Coordinates of N, CA and C in Angstrom, one line a residue:
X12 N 77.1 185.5 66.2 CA 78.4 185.2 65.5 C 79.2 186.5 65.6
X13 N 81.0 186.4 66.2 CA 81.7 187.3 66.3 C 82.2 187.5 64.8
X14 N 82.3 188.6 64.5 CA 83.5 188.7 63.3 C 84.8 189.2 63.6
X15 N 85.7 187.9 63.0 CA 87.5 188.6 63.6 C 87.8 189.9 62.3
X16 N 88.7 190.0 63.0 CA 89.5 191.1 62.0 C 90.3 190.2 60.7
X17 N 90.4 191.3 59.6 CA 91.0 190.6 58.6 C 92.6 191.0 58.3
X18 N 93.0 191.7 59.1 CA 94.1 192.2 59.1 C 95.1 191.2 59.3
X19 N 96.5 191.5 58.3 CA 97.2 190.1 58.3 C 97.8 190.0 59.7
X20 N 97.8 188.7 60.2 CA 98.7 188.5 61.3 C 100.0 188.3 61.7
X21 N 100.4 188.6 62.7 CA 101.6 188.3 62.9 C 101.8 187.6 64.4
X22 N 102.1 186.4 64.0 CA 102.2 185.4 64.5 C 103.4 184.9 65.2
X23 N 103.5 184.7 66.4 CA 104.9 184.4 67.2 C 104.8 182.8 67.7
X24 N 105.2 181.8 67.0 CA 105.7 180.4 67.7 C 106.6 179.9 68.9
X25 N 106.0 179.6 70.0 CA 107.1 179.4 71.2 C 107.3 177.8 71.3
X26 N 108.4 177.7 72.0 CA 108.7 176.8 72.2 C 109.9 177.0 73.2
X27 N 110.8 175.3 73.3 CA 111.7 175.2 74.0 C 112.9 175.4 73.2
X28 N 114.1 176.2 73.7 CA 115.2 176.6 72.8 C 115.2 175.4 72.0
X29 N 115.8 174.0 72.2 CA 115.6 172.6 71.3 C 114.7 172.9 70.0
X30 N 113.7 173.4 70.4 CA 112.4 173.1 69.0 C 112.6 174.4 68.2
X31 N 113.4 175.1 68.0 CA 113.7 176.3 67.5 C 113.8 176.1 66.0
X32 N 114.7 175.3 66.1 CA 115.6 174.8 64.5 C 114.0 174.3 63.6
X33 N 113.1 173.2 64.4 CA 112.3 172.9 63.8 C 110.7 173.4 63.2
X34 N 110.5 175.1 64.5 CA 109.7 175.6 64.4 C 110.2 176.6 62.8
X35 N 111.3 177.1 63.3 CA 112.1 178.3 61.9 C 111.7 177.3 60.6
X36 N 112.0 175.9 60.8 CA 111.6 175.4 59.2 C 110.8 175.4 58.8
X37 N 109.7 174.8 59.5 CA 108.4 174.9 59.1 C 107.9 176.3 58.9
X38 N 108.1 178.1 59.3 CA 108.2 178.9 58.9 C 108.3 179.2 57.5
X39 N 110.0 179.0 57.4 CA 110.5 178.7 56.1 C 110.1 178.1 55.1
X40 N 109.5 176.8 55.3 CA 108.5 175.7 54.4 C 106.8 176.3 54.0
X41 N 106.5 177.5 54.8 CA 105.5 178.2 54.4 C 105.3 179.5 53.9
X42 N 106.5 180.0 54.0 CA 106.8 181.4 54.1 C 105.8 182.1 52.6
X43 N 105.7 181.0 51.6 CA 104.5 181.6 50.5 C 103.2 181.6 50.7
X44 N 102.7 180.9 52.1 CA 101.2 181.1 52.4 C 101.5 182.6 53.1
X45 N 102.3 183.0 54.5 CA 102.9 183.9 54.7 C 102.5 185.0 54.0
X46 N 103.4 185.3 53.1 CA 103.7 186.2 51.8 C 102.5 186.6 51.5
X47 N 101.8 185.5 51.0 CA 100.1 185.4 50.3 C 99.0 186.1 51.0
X48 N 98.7 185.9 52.5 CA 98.1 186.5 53.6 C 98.5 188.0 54.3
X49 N 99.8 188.7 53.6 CA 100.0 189.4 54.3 C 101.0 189.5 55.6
X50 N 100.7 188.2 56.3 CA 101.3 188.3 57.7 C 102.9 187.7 57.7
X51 N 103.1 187.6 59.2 CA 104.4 187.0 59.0 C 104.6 186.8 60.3
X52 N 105.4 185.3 60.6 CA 105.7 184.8 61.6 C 107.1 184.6 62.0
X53 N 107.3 184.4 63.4 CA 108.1 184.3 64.1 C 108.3 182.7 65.0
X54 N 109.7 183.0 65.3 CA 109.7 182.1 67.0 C 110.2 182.6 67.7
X55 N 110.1 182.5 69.1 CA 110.7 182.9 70.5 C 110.8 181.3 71.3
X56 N 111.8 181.7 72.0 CA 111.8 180.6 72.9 C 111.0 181.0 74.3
X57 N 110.3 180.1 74.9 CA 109.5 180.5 76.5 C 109.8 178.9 77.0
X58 N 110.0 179.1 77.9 CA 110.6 177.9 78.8 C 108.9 178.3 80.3
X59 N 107.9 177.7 79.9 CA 106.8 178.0 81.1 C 107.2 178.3 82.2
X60 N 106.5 179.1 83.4 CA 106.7 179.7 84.4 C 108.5 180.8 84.1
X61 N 108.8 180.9 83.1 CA 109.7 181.9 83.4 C 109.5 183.0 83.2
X62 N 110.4 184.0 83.2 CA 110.2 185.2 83.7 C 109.4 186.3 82.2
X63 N 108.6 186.5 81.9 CA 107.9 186.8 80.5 C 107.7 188.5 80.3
X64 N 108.1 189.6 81.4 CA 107.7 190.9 81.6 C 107.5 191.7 80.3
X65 N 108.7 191.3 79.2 CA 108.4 192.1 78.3 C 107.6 191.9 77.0
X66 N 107.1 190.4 77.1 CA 106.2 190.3 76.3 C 105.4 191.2 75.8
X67 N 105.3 190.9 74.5 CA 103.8 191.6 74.4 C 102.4 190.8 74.3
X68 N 101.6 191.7 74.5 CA 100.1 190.8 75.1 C 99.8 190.3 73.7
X69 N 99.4 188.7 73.3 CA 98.6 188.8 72.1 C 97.2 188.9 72.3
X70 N 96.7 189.2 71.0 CA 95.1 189.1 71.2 C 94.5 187.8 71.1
X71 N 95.2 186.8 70.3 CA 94.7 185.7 70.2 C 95.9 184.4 71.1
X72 N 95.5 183.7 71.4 CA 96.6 182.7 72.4 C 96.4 181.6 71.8
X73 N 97.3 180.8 71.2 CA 97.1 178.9 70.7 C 97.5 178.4 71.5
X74 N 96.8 177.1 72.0 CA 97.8 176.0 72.6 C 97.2 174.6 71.8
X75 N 98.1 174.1 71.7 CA 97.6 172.4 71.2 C 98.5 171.4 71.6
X76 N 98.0 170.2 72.3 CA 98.5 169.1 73.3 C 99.3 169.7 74.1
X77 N 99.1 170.7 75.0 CA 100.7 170.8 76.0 C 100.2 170.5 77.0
X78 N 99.4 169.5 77.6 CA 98.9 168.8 78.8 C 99.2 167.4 78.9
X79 N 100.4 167.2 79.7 CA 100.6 166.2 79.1 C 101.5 165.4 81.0
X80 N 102.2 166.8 81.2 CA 102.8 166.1 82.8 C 102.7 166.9 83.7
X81 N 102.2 166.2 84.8 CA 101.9 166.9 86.4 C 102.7 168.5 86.3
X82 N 104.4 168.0 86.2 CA 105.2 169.1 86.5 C 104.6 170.5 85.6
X83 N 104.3 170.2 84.9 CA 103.8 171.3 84.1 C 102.9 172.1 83.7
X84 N 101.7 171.9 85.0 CA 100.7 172.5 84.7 C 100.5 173.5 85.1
X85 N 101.3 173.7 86.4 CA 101.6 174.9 87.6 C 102.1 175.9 86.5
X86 N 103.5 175.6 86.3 CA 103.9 176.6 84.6 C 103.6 177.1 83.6
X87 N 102.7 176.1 83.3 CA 101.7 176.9 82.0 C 100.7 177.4 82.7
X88 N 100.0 176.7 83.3 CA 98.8 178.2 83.9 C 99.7 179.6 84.6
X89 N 100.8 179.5 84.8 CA 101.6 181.0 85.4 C 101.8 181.3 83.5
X90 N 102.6 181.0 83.4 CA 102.6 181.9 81.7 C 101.3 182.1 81.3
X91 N 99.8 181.5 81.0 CA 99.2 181.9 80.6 C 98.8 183.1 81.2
X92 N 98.2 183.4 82.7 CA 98.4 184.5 83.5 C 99.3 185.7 82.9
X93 N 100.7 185.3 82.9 CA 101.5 186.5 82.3 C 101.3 186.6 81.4
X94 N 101.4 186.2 80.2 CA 101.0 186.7 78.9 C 99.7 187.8 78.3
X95 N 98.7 187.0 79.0 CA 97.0 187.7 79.0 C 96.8 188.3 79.8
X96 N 95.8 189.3 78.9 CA 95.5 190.5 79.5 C 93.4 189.9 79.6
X97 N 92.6 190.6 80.3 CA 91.0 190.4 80.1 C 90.6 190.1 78.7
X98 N 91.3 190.6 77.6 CA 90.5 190.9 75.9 C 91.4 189.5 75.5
X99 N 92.1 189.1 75.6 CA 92.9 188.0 75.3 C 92.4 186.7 75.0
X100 N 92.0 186.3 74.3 CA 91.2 184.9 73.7 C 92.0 183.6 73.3
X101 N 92.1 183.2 74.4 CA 93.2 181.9 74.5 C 92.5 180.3 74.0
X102 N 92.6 179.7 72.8 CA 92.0 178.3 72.5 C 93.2 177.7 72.7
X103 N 92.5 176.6 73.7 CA 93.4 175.1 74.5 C 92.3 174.1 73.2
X104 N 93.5 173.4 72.4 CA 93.0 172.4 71.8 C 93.8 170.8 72.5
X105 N 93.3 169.6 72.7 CA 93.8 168.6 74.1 C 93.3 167.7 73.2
X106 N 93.8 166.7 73.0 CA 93.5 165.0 72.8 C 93.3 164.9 74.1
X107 N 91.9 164.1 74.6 CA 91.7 163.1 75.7 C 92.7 162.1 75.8
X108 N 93.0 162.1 76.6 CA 94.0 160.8 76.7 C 93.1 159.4 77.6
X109 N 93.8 158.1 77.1 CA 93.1 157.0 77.8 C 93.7 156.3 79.4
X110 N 94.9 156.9 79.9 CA 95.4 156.2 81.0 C 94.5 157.6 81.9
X111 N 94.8 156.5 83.0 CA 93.8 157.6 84.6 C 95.1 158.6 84.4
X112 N 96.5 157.8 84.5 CA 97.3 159.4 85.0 C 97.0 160.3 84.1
X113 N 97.1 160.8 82.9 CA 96.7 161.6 81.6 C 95.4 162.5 82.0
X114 N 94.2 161.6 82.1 CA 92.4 162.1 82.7 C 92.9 162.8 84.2
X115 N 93.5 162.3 85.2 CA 94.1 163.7 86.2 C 94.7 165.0 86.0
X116 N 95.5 164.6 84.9 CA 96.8 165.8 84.9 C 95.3 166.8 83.9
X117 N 94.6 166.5 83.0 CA 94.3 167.3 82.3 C 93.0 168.1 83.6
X118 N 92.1 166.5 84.4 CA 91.3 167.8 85.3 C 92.0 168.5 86.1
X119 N 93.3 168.4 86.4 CA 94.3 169.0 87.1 C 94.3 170.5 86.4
X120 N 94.6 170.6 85.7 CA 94.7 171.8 84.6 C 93.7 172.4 84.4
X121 N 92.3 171.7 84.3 CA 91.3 172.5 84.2 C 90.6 173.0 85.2
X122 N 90.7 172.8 86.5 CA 90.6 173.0 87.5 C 91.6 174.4 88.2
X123 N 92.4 174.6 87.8 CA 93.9 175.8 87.7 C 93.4 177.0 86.7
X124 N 93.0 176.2 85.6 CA 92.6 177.2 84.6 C 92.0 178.2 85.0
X125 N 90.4 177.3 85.3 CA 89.3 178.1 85.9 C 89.4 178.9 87.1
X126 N 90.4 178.7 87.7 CA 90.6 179.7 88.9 C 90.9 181.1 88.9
X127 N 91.5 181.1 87.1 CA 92.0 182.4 86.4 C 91.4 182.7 85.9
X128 N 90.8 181.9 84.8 CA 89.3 182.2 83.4 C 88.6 182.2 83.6
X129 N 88.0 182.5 82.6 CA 86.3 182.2 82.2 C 86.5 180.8 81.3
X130 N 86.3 179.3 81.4 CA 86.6 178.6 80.8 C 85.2 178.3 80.0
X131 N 85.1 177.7 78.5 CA 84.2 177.4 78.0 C 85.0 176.3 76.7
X132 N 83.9 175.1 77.0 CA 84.2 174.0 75.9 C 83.7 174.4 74.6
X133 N 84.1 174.6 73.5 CA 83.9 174.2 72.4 C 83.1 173.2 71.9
X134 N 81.8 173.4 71.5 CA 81.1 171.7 71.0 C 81.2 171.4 69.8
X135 N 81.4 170.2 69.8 CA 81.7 169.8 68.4 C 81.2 170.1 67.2
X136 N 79.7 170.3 67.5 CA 78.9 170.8 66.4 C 79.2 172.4 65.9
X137 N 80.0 172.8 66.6 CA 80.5 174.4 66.3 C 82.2 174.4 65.7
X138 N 82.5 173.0 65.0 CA 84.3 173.2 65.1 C 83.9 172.7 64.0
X139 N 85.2 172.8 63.0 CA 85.1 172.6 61.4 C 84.4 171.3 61.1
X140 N 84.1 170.6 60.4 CA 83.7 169.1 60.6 C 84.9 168.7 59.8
X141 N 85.8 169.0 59.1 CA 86.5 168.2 58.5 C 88.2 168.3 59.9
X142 N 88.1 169.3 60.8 CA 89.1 169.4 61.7 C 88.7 168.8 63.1
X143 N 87.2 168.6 63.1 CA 86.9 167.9 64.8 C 87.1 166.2 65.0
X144 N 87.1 166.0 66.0 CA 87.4 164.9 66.1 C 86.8 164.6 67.9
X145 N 86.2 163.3 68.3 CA 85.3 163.2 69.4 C 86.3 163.5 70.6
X146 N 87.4 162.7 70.2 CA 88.6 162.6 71.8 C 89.4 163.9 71.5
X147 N 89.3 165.1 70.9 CA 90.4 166.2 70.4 C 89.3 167.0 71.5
X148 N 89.1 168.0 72.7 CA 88.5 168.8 73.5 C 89.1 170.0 72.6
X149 N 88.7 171.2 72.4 CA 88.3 172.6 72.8 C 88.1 173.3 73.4
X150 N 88.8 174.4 74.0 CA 88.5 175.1 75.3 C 88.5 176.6 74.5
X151 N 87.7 177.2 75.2 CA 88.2 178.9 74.7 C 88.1 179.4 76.5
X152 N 89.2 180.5 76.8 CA 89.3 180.7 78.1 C 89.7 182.3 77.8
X153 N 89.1 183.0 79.0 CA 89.0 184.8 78.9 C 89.5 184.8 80.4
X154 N 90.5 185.4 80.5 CA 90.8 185.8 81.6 C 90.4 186.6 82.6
X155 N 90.1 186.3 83.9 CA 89.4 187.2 84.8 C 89.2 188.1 84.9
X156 N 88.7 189.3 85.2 CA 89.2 190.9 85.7 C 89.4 190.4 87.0
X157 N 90.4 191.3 87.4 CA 90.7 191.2 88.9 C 89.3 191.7 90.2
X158 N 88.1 192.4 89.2 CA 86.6 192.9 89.9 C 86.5 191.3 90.6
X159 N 86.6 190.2 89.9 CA 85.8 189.1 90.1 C 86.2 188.1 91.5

């Protein structure tokens, strides 16, 4: 068992310029958990595959449902690239989806992934029991060294 740090976080929300207004609220609608923990969050807008140079590296990476269309997968796997560094600990949380196109675009993506990471599933028996769920996947992914 790893132990994280307890240091408050600071937290950056991305999205599409559109989702801005609704990411800042929800912000704002928490700002006393926030406050309570020390940390404090943000949004930025990132539009996938664009240009990301001056980011800064996080140490931890979230994603939840963004596998969803063909066009998109090429883009988020280039942002995830740009963003991460080797120490960078990126969790892909995915609803399985039931149509064939959905089950492609996702082995589509995980097949892209691994071409970059170290990919590893999460099993259920290791994820909160009141937050898992059988069709909800887990990934944790570590980015290559360029040795490999």
């Amino acid at each position: 068992m790893r132990l994280l740090s307890v240091d408050p976080a600071c937290v950056t929300m991305t999205d599409l310029f559109e989702a801005m207004p609704l990411l800042q609220k929800n912000i704002d609608a928490n700002q006393v958990v926030w406050e309570s923990c020390g940390g404090k969050a943000c949004t930025q807008v990132l539009q996938w595959g664009s240009d990301i140079q001056d980011w800064k590296t996080p140490d931890v990476l979230l994603l939840a449902d963004c596998v969803y269309y063909m066009e998109s997968v090429e883009p988020l796997v280039k942002t995830l690239c740009c963003l991460t560094d080797v120490s960078t600990e990126v969790f892909i949380s995915q609803e399985e989806r039931d149509t064939e196109k959905q089950r492609i675009i996702w082995k589509v993506f995980q097949e892209k992934l691994e071409s970059h990471f170290e990919v590893t599933k999460i099993p259920e028996q290791e994820q909160h029991p009141d937050f898992c769920s059988p069709d909800i996947v887990v990934l944790r992914a570590m980015k290559r060294s360029l040795a490999n």
